[in-house]
Amino acid sequence: MAEVGLWKSVLVILIYVISLNGELICKSRYSILHCEPGKNDYILKRGIVSDNNDTNSIIIKLCRITEVELESFANNPRLKVIDLSRNKIKELKLGVFDGIKTLTHLKIAHNSLTAIPLGLFDQLPNLKLLHLNDNKITSLASGILDKLSHLNHFDLSANGLLGKDLNPSLFDKKPKLKSLLFSRNDMSQSPDELLSGLPALTTLELNACSLTTFPKFATKPNLKTLLYLQLNTNKIEAIDDISTFVNLINLESLDLKNNRIENITVTVFSSLRNLNFLEMSFNRIQEIPEDLFTSMPNLQSMDLSYNFIEYVPLNALLPRSNLRTLKLVSNRISFLESGFFKKLRFSRRAILTDFDIAGNPFQCACLLEIIDEMKKYSFRYNSDKYNGKHEVCSMTDEFICKRDKLSV
C-alpha cells in the first residue's frame, strides 16, 4: 500500500489539470504544458498557463483562443517554447510576451493576425525560431526584428505581404538567421538589398511569390552561404543573365518547378559548381544542351519532367559527371539513340542509373529496344508501367524505330 501511495504522489507531481467551465483543459506532464479545447472560444488569461517554475514548453494549438491577455505567460522562469498555432487570434497586445527572456521558440502560425505591433518581440533576446506563417499580415514595421540577434529560423509564408513595401533594412543585424521562408506572399518588386544583412542564410523559400524574373535580392554577394533555394510556382520566363548565380557558389539545391522557363542557358548555370539537385519540371523547356551537365559537375539529380523536350542528346550524359538520376517523365520523346543505355553503361565517366522516361509518346519499336537495354544493363525503370498491361507507346506502319533526328 505504501508503494501505491508513492506512485500516486509521483503522478500528482507529474500531472496537474486546469479546467475552467469546460472551456479549456491544460495538462502538465514533466515540463510540458499541453492544452486542449473546450466547446467555446476562449480568452487566455493569467492563471491558466502562468506562474509555474517547472514549465519548459506551453502548447496551446487548436484551442479556439481568440485573445491573449497581458501576463498570460507571466512568471514562467524556465519557459522556452510557446505554441499558439491554429487558433483565432486577430491581435497581439504590445507587452504580451514581456518578461519571457528565456524563450527560444515562438509559434503563432495559422491565426488571423493582420499586424505585429512594433516592440512585440523586444524582450525576447534569446528567440531562435519564429513562426508567423498562415496569417493575414500585410506589413512589417522597420525595427520589428531589431532585438532578435539570435534568430535562426523565420517563417512568414502565406500572409498578405507585398515585397515592394518591405523596408530594405528589415533583416539587418541578423548574423545567425539561417532559414527564411517567404512563400505565398507577393515578393515581386522587393528591394534589391532586402537580404543584404544576412551573412549566414542557408535556406530561402520563395514559392508562389508572383515572381516574373529571378529576384535580384536573392543574388547578392553575402549569399555565398545559401544552400537551398526554392522558387517553384512562379511566372519566371527566363534565366539568361550570366551574373544570376555568380554569388551562389555553394548552392546545393535549386527548385524552379512550375515556372515558364523555355531555355536552359548553360553559361548562366555554370556558376553552380556545387549544385546537387535541380528541379525544373513543369516548365516549357524544349532542348537539353549537350554541355549542360559538364557545367554542373556535382549535379546528382535533375528533374525535367512535364516539359516539351523531344530529343535526349546522349553526348550530354557521357562526359564525366556525378549525375545519377534524370527524370524526363511526360515530355515529347518518341525515341532514343540506338544503343543508348549500352553506351552509358560502358562509359567510364557516366554513372547515371535512374532514368525515368515514363509517359512519353514512344514508338513501340523504340520502346521495346529501350526496355530490353534497361533490363540488360541494370538501369532502374518503372516495371509496373511497362508490364504489357498498359498502353504506353504508338504503333507505326512498320515495326521499326525511326530516329528522324539521327543519321543511323
CSV table of C-alpha atoms in Angstrom, one decimal:
chain,number,residue,atom,x,y,z
A,1,MET,CA,0.0,0.0,0.0
A,2,ALA,CA,2.9,2.3,0.8
A,3,GLU,CA,4.2,1.7,-2.7
A,4,VAL,CA,0.8,2.6,-4.3
A,5,GLY,CA,0.7,5.8,-2.3
A,6,LEU,CA,4.1,6.7,-3.5
A,7,TRP,CA,3.2,6.3,-7.2
A,8,LYS,CA,0.1,8.4,-6.6
A,9,SER,CA,2.2,11.1,-5.2
A,10,VAL,CA,4.6,11.0,-8.2
A,11,LEU,CA,1.6,11.2,-10.5
A,12,VAL,CA,0.3,14.2,-8.8
A,13,ILE,CA,3.7,15.8,-9.2
A,14,LEU,CA,3.9,15.0,-12.9
A,15,ILE,CA,0.4,15.8,-13.9
A,16,TYR,CA,-2.0,18.5,-13.0
A,17,VAL,CA,-5.2,19.6,-14.7
A,18,ILE,CA,-6.6,23.0,-15.0
A,19,SER,CA,-10.2,23.3,-16.3
A,20,LEU,CA,-12.4,26.4,-16.3
A,21,ASN,CA,-16.1,25.8,-17.1
A,22,GLY,CA,-15.2,23.1,-19.5
A,23,GLU,CA,-13.7,25.7,-21.9
A,24,LEU,CA,-10.0,24.9,-21.7
A,25,ILE,CA,-8.2,21.9,-20.2
A,26,CYS,CA,-4.4,22.1,-19.7
A,27,LYS,CA,-2.4,19.1,-18.6
A,28,SER,CA,1.2,19.3,-17.4
A,29,ARG,CA,3.5,16.3,-17.8
A,30,TYR,CA,7.0,16.7,-16.8
A,31,SER,CA,8.0,20.2,-18.1
A,32,ILE,CA,5.4,20.4,-21.0
A,33,LEU,CA,2.0,22.1,-20.5
A,34,HIS,CA,-0.4,20.9,-23.2
A,35,CYS,CA,-3.9,22.4,-23.6
A,36,GLU,CA,-7.0,21.0,-25.3
A,37,PRO,CA,-10.0,23.0,-26.4
A,38,GLY,CA,-13.5,23.0,-24.9
A,39,LYS,CA,-16.7,23.8,-26.7
A,40,ASN,CA,-16.3,27.6,-26.7
A,41,ASP,CA,-13.9,30.2,-27.9
A,42,TYR,CA,-11.6,31.3,-25.2
A,43,ILE,CA,-9.6,34.3,-24.0
A,44,LEU,CA,-6.3,33.3,-22.5
A,45,LYS,CA,-5.7,34.9,-19.1
A,46,ARG,CA,-3.2,34.8,-16.3
A,47,GLY,CA,-3.6,31.8,-14.1
A,48,ILE,CA,-4.0,29.2,-16.8
A,49,VAL,CA,-0.5,28.7,-18.1
A,50,SER,CA,1.4,31.3,-16.0
A,51,ASP,CA,3.2,31.1,-12.7
A,52,ASN,CA,4.9,27.7,-13.0
A,53,ASN,CA,8.6,27.3,-12.1
A,54,ASP,CA,8.9,24.0,-13.9
A,55,THR,CA,7.2,24.7,-17.3
A,56,ASN,CA,9.5,24.5,-20.3
A,57,SER,CA,7.0,24.3,-23.1
A,58,ILE,CA,3.4,25.6,-23.4
A,59,ILE,CA,1.4,24.0,-26.3
A,60,ILE,CA,-2.0,25.7,-26.9
A,61,LYS,CA,-2.7,24.6,-30.5
A,62,LEU,CA,-6.2,24.3,-31.9
A,63,CYS,CA,-7.7,25.6,-28.7
A,64,ARG,CA,-10.1,28.3,-30.1
A,65,ILE,CA,-8.1,31.1,-28.5
A,66,THR,CA,-9.4,34.5,-29.7
A,67,GLU,CA,-7.3,36.8,-27.5
A,68,VAL,CA,-4.2,36.6,-25.3
A,69,GLU,CA,-4.3,39.0,-22.3
A,70,LEU,CA,-1.2,40.6,-20.8
A,71,GLU,CA,0.7,38.5,-18.2
A,72,SER,CA,-0.9,35.3,-19.6
A,73,PHE,CA,2.7,33.8,-19.6
A,74,ALA,CA,4.0,35.6,-16.6
A,75,ASN,CA,6.3,34.1,-14.0
A,76,ASN,CA,7.5,31.1,-16.0
A,77,PRO,CA,11.2,31.4,-15.4
A,78,ARG,CA,12.2,28.3,-17.4
A,79,LEU,CA,9.9,28.8,-20.4
A,80,LYS,CA,11.5,28.2,-23.8
A,81,VAL,CA,8.6,27.2,-26.1
A,82,ILE,CA,5.2,28.8,-26.8
A,83,ASP,CA,3.0,27.3,-29.5
A,84,LEU,CA,-0.2,29.2,-30.2
A,85,SER,CA,-0.7,27.8,-33.7
A,86,ARG,CA,-4.1,27.2,-35.3
A,87,ASN,CA,-6.2,29.5,-33.1
A,88,LYS,CA,-8.4,32.5,-33.9
A,89,ILE,CA,-6.1,35.3,-32.7
A,90,LYS,CA,-6.6,38.5,-34.6
A,91,GLU,CA,-4.4,40.8,-32.5
A,92,LEU,CA,-1.5,40.5,-30.0
A,93,LYS,CA,-1.1,43.3,-27.5
A,94,LEU,CA,2.2,45.0,-27.0
A,95,GLY,CA,3.8,43.5,-23.9
A,96,VAL,CA,2.1,40.1,-24.1
A,97,PHE,CA,5.4,38.4,-24.3
A,98,ASP,CA,7.3,40.7,-22.0
A,99,GLY,CA,9.4,39.1,-19.2
A,100,ILE,CA,10.0,35.8,-21.0
A,101,LYS,CA,13.7,36.3,-21.7
A,102,THR,CA,14.3,32.5,-21.7
A,103,LEU,CA,12.0,32.0,-24.7
A,104,THR,CA,13.7,30.4,-27.8
A,105,HIS,CA,10.7,29.1,-29.9
A,106,LEU,CA,7.5,31.1,-30.6
A,107,LYS,CA,4.9,29.7,-33.0
A,108,ILE,CA,1.8,31.8,-33.8
A,109,ALA,CA,1.1,30.2,-37.2
A,110,HIS,CA,-2.4,29.7,-38.7
A,111,ASN,CA,-4.2,32.5,-36.9
A,112,SER,CA,-5.8,35.7,-38.2
A,113,LEU,CA,-3.2,38.3,-37.3
A,114,THR,CA,-3.2,41.3,-39.6
A,115,ALA,CA,-0.3,43.3,-38.0
A,116,ILE,CA,2.5,42.9,-35.5
A,117,PRO,CA,3.0,45.8,-33.1
A,118,LEU,CA,6.4,47.4,-33.0
A,119,GLY,CA,8.2,46.2,-29.9
A,120,LEU,CA,6.3,42.9,-29.5
A,121,PHE,CA,9.5,40.9,-29.6
A,122,ASP,CA,11.8,43.3,-27.9
A,123,GLN,CA,12.0,41.4,-24.7
A,124,LEU,CA,12.8,38.0,-26.3
A,125,PRO,CA,16.6,38.3,-26.7
A,126,ASN,CA,17.1,34.6,-27.0
A,127,LEU,CA,14.4,33.8,-29.6
A,128,LYS,CA,15.8,31.4,-32.2
A,129,LEU,CA,12.6,30.3,-34.1
A,130,LEU,CA,9.6,32.4,-35.0
A,131,HIS,CA,6.6,31.1,-37.0
A,132,LEU,CA,4.2,33.8,-38.2
A,133,ASN,CA,3.1,31.8,-41.3
A,134,ASP,CA,-0.5,31.5,-42.5
A,135,ASN,CA,-1.9,34.7,-41.0
A,136,LYS,CA,-3.1,37.9,-42.7
A,137,ILE,CA,-0.1,40.1,-42.0
A,138,THR,CA,0.2,42.8,-44.7
A,139,SER,CA,3.2,44.8,-43.4
A,140,LEU,CA,6.2,44.5,-41.0
A,141,ALA,CA,7.4,47.7,-39.4
A,142,SER,CA,11.1,48.6,-39.7
A,143,GLY,CA,12.8,47.6,-36.5
A,144,ILE,CA,10.3,44.8,-35.6
A,145,LEU,CA,13.2,42.3,-35.5
A,146,ASP,CA,15.9,44.5,-34.2
A,147,LYS,CA,16.3,42.9,-30.8
A,148,LEU,CA,16.3,39.3,-32.2
A,149,SER,CA,20.0,38.9,-32.7
A,150,HIS,CA,19.8,35.1,-32.1
A,151,LEU,CA,17.0,34.5,-34.6
A,152,ASN,CA,17.8,31.4,-36.6
A,153,HIS,CA,14.6,30.4,-38.4
A,154,PHE,CA,11.8,32.8,-39.5
A,155,ASP,CA,8.6,31.6,-41.4
A,156,LEU,CA,6.5,34.3,-42.9
A,157,SER,CA,4.8,32.1,-45.5
A,158,ALA,CA,1.2,32.6,-46.6
A,159,ASN,CA,0.5,36.1,-45.5
A,160,GLY,CA,-0.5,39.2,-47.4
A,161,LEU,CA,2.9,40.8,-47.6
A,162,LEU,CA,4.0,42.9,-50.6
A,163,GLY,CA,7.7,42.9,-51.2
A,164,LYS,CA,7.7,46.4,-52.6
A,165,ASP,CA,6.5,47.7,-49.1
A,166,LEU,CA,9.2,45.9,-47.1
A,167,ASN,CA,12.0,48.1,-45.7
A,168,PRO,CA,15.4,47.2,-47.1
A,169,SER,CA,16.8,47.2,-43.5
A,170,LEU,CA,14.2,44.8,-42.1
A,171,PHE,CA,16.7,41.9,-41.8
A,172,ASP,CA,19.8,44.0,-40.8
A,173,LYS,CA,21.8,42.7,-37.8
A,174,LYS,CA,20.7,39.1,-38.1
A,175,PRO,CA,24.0,37.3,-38.0
A,176,LYS,CA,22.5,33.9,-37.1
A,177,LEU,CA,19.5,33.8,-39.4
A,178,LYS,CA,19.8,30.7,-41.5
A,179,SER,CA,16.3,29.9,-42.7
A,180,LEU,CA,13.9,32.4,-44.2
A,181,LEU,CA,10.5,31.4,-45.7
A,182,PHE,CA,8.5,33.9,-47.8
A,183,SER,CA,6.4,31.5,-49.9
A,184,ARG,CA,2.9,32.6,-50.9
A,185,ASN,CA,3.5,36.3,-50.5
A,186,ASP,CA,3.9,38.8,-53.3
A,187,MET,CA,7.6,39.3,-53.3
A,188,SER,CA,7.8,41.0,-56.7
A,189,GLN,CA,9.4,44.4,-56.7
A,190,SER,CA,11.1,43.7,-53.4
A,191,PRO,CA,14.1,46.0,-52.6
A,192,ASP,CA,17.3,44.6,-54.1
A,193,GLU,CA,19.1,44.9,-50.7
A,194,LEU,CA,16.4,43.2,-48.7
A,195,LEU,CA,18.6,40.3,-47.6
A,196,SER,CA,21.9,42.1,-47.5
A,197,GLY,CA,22.1,42.0,-43.7
A,198,LEU,CA,22.1,38.1,-43.6
A,199,PRO,CA,25.7,36.7,-43.6
A,200,ALA,CA,24.6,33.2,-42.6
A,201,LEU,CA,21.5,32.4,-44.6
A,202,THR,CA,21.4,28.8,-45.9
A,203,THR,CA,17.7,28.3,-46.8
A,204,LEU,CA,15.4,30.7,-48.8
A,205,GLU,CA,11.9,29.8,-49.9
A,206,LEU,CA,10.1,31.9,-52.4
A,207,ASN,CA,7.5,29.6,-53.8
A,208,ALA,CA,4.3,31.1,-55.3
A,209,CYS,CA,5.6,34.7,-54.8
A,210,SER,CA,4.3,36.2,-58.0
A,211,LEU,CA,7.9,36.5,-59.4
A,212,THR,CA,8.2,37.0,-63.2
A,213,THR,CA,12.0,37.3,-63.1
A,214,PHE,CA,14.8,35.8,-60.9
A,215,PRO,CA,14.8,38.1,-57.8
A,216,LYS,CA,17.9,40.3,-57.6
A,217,PHE,CA,17.6,40.3,-53.8
A,218,ALA,CA,18.4,36.6,-53.9
A,219,THR,CA,21.7,37.0,-55.8
A,220,LYS,CA,23.7,39.3,-53.6
A,221,PRO,CA,27.4,38.7,-52.6
A,222,ASN,CA,26.5,38.0,-48.9
A,223,LEU,CA,24.5,34.9,-50.0
A,224,LYS,CA,27.5,32.7,-50.7
A,225,THR,CA,26.3,30.7,-47.7
A,226,LEU,CA,23.0,29.8,-49.4
A,227,LEU,CA,22.5,26.0,-49.8
A,228,TYR,CA,18.8,25.6,-50.6
A,229,LEU,CA,16.8,27.9,-52.8
A,230,GLN,CA,13.1,27.3,-53.7
A,231,LEU,CA,11.4,29.3,-56.5
A,232,ASN,CA,8.7,27.0,-57.6
A,233,THR,CA,5.2,28.0,-58.8
A,234,ASN,CA,6.1,31.5,-60.1
A,235,LYS,CA,6.0,33.0,-63.5
A,236,ILE,CA,9.7,33.2,-64.3
A,237,GLU,CA,10.1,33.0,-68.1
A,238,ALA,CA,13.9,33.1,-68.5
A,239,ILE,CA,17.1,33.0,-66.5
A,240,ASP,CA,19.6,34.4,-69.0
A,241,ASP,CA,21.6,36.9,-67.0
A,242,ILE,CA,25.1,35.4,-66.7
A,243,SER,CA,25.5,37.1,-63.3
A,244,THR,CA,22.4,35.4,-61.7
A,245,PHE,CA,24.2,32.7,-59.9
A,246,VAL,CA,27.7,34.1,-59.6
A,247,ASN,CA,27.4,34.7,-55.9
A,248,LEU,CA,25.5,31.4,-55.1
A,249,ILE,CA,28.7,29.3,-55.4
A,250,ASN,CA,27.7,26.9,-52.5
A,251,LEU,CA,24.1,26.3,-53.6
A,252,GLU,CA,23.3,22.6,-53.4
A,253,SER,CA,19.6,22.5,-54.2
A,254,LEU,CA,17.6,24.7,-56.7
A,255,ASP,CA,13.9,24.3,-57.2
A,256,LEU,CA,12.4,26.1,-60.3
A,257,LYS,CA,9.5,23.8,-60.8
A,258,ASN,CA,6.3,25.1,-62.3
A,259,ASN,CA,7.5,28.3,-64.0
A,260,ARG,CA,7.5,29.4,-67.6
A,261,ILE,CA,11.1,28.8,-68.5
A,262,GLU,CA,11.7,27.9,-72.2
A,263,ASN,CA,15.5,27.6,-72.4
A,264,ILE,CA,18.4,26.4,-70.2
A,265,THR,CA,21.3,28.8,-70.7
A,266,VAL,CA,24.4,26.8,-69.8
A,267,THR,CA,26.6,29.8,-69.2
A,268,VAL,CA,24.2,31.0,-66.5
A,269,PHE,CA,24.2,27.7,-64.6
A,270,SER,CA,27.9,27.2,-64.9
A,271,SER,CA,28.5,29.1,-61.6
A,272,LEU,CA,26.6,26.3,-59.7
A,273,ARG,CA,29.6,24.0,-59.3
A,274,ASN,CA,28.3,22.6,-56.0
A,275,LEU,CA,24.7,22.0,-57.1
A,276,ASN,CA,23.4,18.5,-56.3
A,277,PHE,CA,19.7,18.8,-57.1
A,278,LEU,CA,18.0,20.8,-59.9
A,279,GLU,CA,14.2,20.7,-60.2
A,280,MET,CA,12.8,22.2,-63.5
A,281,SER,CA,9.7,20.1,-64.1
A,282,PHE,CA,6.5,21.7,-65.4
A,283,ASN,CA,8.2,24.4,-67.5
A,284,ARG,CA,8.4,25.0,-71.2
A,285,ILE,CA,11.9,23.7,-71.9
A,286,GLN,CA,12.4,22.2,-75.4
A,287,GLU,CA,16.0,21.2,-75.5
A,288,ILE,CA,18.7,19.7,-73.3
A,289,PRO,CA,22.1,21.4,-74.1
A,290,GLU,CA,24.9,18.9,-74.7
A,291,ASP,CA,27.2,20.7,-72.3
A,292,LEU,CA,24.6,21.1,-69.5
A,293,PHE,CA,25.9,18.5,-67.1
A,294,THR,CA,29.6,19.3,-67.5
A,295,SER,CA,28.8,22.9,-66.4
A,296,MET,CA,27.5,21.5,-63.1
A,297,PRO,CA,29.9,18.7,-62.3
A,298,ASN,CA,28.4,17.8,-58.9
A,299,LEU,CA,24.8,17.6,-60.0
A,300,GLN,CA,23.3,14.2,-58.9
A,301,SER,CA,19.6,14.6,-59.7
A,302,MET,CA,17.7,16.6,-62.3
A,303,ASP,CA,14.0,16.6,-63.0
A,304,LEU,CA,12.9,17.9,-66.4
A,305,SER,CA,9.5,16.1,-66.4
A,306,TYR,CA,6.5,17.7,-68.0
A,307,ASN,CA,8.3,19.9,-70.4
A,308,PHE,CA,8.4,20.0,-74.3
A,309,ILE,CA,11.6,18.0,-74.8
A,310,GLU,CA,11.7,15.8,-77.9
A,311,TYR,CA,15.2,14.6,-78.0
A,312,VAL,CA,17.8,13.5,-75.4
A,313,PRO,CA,21.4,14.0,-76.6
A,314,LEU,CA,23.5,11.1,-75.5
A,315,ASN,CA,26.6,13.2,-75.6
A,316,ALA,CA,25.1,15.3,-72.8
A,317,LEU,CA,25.3,12.3,-70.4
A,318,LEU,CA,28.6,10.8,-71.4
A,319,PRO,CA,31.1,13.4,-70.1
A,320,ARG,CA,32.4,12.9,-66.6
A,321,SER,CA,29.7,14.0,-64.1
A,322,ASN,CA,28.0,12.8,-60.8
A,323,LEU,CA,24.5,12.7,-62.4
A,324,ARG,CA,22.7,9.6,-61.0
A,325,THR,CA,19.1,10.5,-61.6
A,326,LEU,CA,17.4,12.1,-64.6
A,327,LYS,CA,13.7,12.4,-64.8
A,328,LEU,CA,12.1,13.1,-68.2
A,329,VAL,CA,8.5,12.0,-67.5
A,330,SER,CA,5.8,13.1,-69.8
A,331,ASN,CA,7.8,15.1,-72.4
A,332,ARG,CA,7.5,14.6,-76.2
A,333,ILE,CA,10.3,12.0,-76.6
A,334,SER,CA,9.5,9.3,-79.2
A,335,PHE,CA,12.9,7.6,-79.5
A,336,LEU,CA,16.4,7.4,-78.0
A,337,GLU,CA,19.7,6.9,-79.8
A,338,SER,CA,20.5,3.3,-80.8
A,339,GLY,CA,22.4,1.6,-78.0
A,340,PHE,CA,21.7,4.5,-75.7
A,341,PHE,CA,22.0,2.5,-72.4
A,342,LYS,CA,24.8,0.3,-73.6
A,343,LYS,CA,26.9,3.3,-74.3
A,344,LEU,CA,26.0,4.8,-70.9
A,345,ARG,CA,26.9,1.6,-69.1
A,346,PHE,CA,30.3,1.2,-70.8
A,347,SER,CA,31.3,4.8,-70.5
A,348,ARG,CA,33.8,5.1,-67.7
A,349,ARG,CA,32.7,8.6,-67.0
A,350,ALA,CA,28.9,8.2,-66.8
A,351,ILE,CA,27.3,6.9,-63.6
A,352,LEU,CA,23.6,7.5,-64.4
A,353,THR,CA,21.4,4.6,-63.1
A,354,ASP,CA,17.9,6.1,-62.7
A,355,PHE,CA,16.5,7.3,-65.9
A,356,ASP,CA,12.7,7.9,-65.7
A,357,ILE,CA,11.1,8.4,-69.2
A,358,ALA,CA,7.5,7.2,-68.4
A,359,GLY,CA,4.6,9.0,-70.1
A,360,ASN,CA,6.4,9.9,-73.3
A,361,PRO,CA,4.9,9.1,-76.8
A,362,PHE,CA,7.5,6.5,-77.7
A,363,GLN,CA,7.2,4.5,-80.9
A,364,CYS,CA,6.5,0.9,-79.8
A,365,ALA,CA,9.6,-0.5,-81.7
A,366,CYS,CA,11.8,2.1,-80.0
A,367,LEU,CA,10.3,1.4,-76.5
A,368,LEU,CA,10.8,-2.3,-76.9
A,369,GLU,CA,14.5,-1.7,-77.6
A,370,ILE,CA,14.8,0.8,-74.6
A,371,ILE,CA,13.2,-1.6,-72.1
A,372,ASP,CA,15.4,-4.5,-73.3
A,373,GLU,CA,18.5,-2.4,-72.9
A,374,MET,CA,17.5,-1.0,-69.5
A,375,LYS,CA,17.0,-4.6,-68.2
A,376,LYS,CA,20.2,-5.8,-69.7
A,377,TYR,CA,22.4,-3.1,-68.3
A,378,SER,CA,20.6,-2.8,-64.9
A,379,PHE,CA,19.0,0.6,-65.2
A,380,ARG,CA,16.1,1.2,-62.9
A,381,TYR,CA,12.7,1.8,-64.6
A,382,ASN,CA,9.0,1.6,-63.8
A,383,SER,CA,8.4,-2.1,-64.4
A,384,ASP,CA,4.7,-1.7,-63.3
A,385,LYS,CA,4.1,0.8,-66.0
A,386,TYR,CA,5.8,-1.3,-68.7
A,387,ASN,CA,4.4,-4.7,-67.9
A,388,GLY,CA,2.4,-5.1,-71.1
A,389,LYS,CA,-1.0,-4.2,-69.5
A,390,HIS,CA,-0.9,-0.5,-70.2
A,391,GLU,CA,-1.0,1.5,-73.4
A,392,VAL,CA,2.5,3.1,-73.4
A,393,CYS,CA,3.6,3.6,-77.0
A,394,SER,CA,2.5,4.5,-80.5
A,395,MET,CA,2.4,1.9,-83.4
A,396,THR,CA,3.7,2.9,-86.8
A,397,ASP,CA,3.1,1.2,-90.2
A,398,GLU,CA,6.4,-0.6,-89.9
A,399,PHE,CA,7.7,-2.0,-86.6
A,400,ILE,CA,10.9,-0.1,-86.9
A,401,CYS,CA,12.3,2.5,-84.6
A,402,LYS,CA,12.5,5.6,-86.7
A,403,ARG,CA,15.1,8.1,-85.4
A,404,ASP,CA,14.4,11.1,-87.5
A,405,LYS,CA,16.9,13.4,-85.8
A,406,LEU,CA,19.9,11.0,-86.1
A,407,SER,CA,21.7,9.6,-89.0
A,408,VAL,CA,21.8,5.9,-88.2
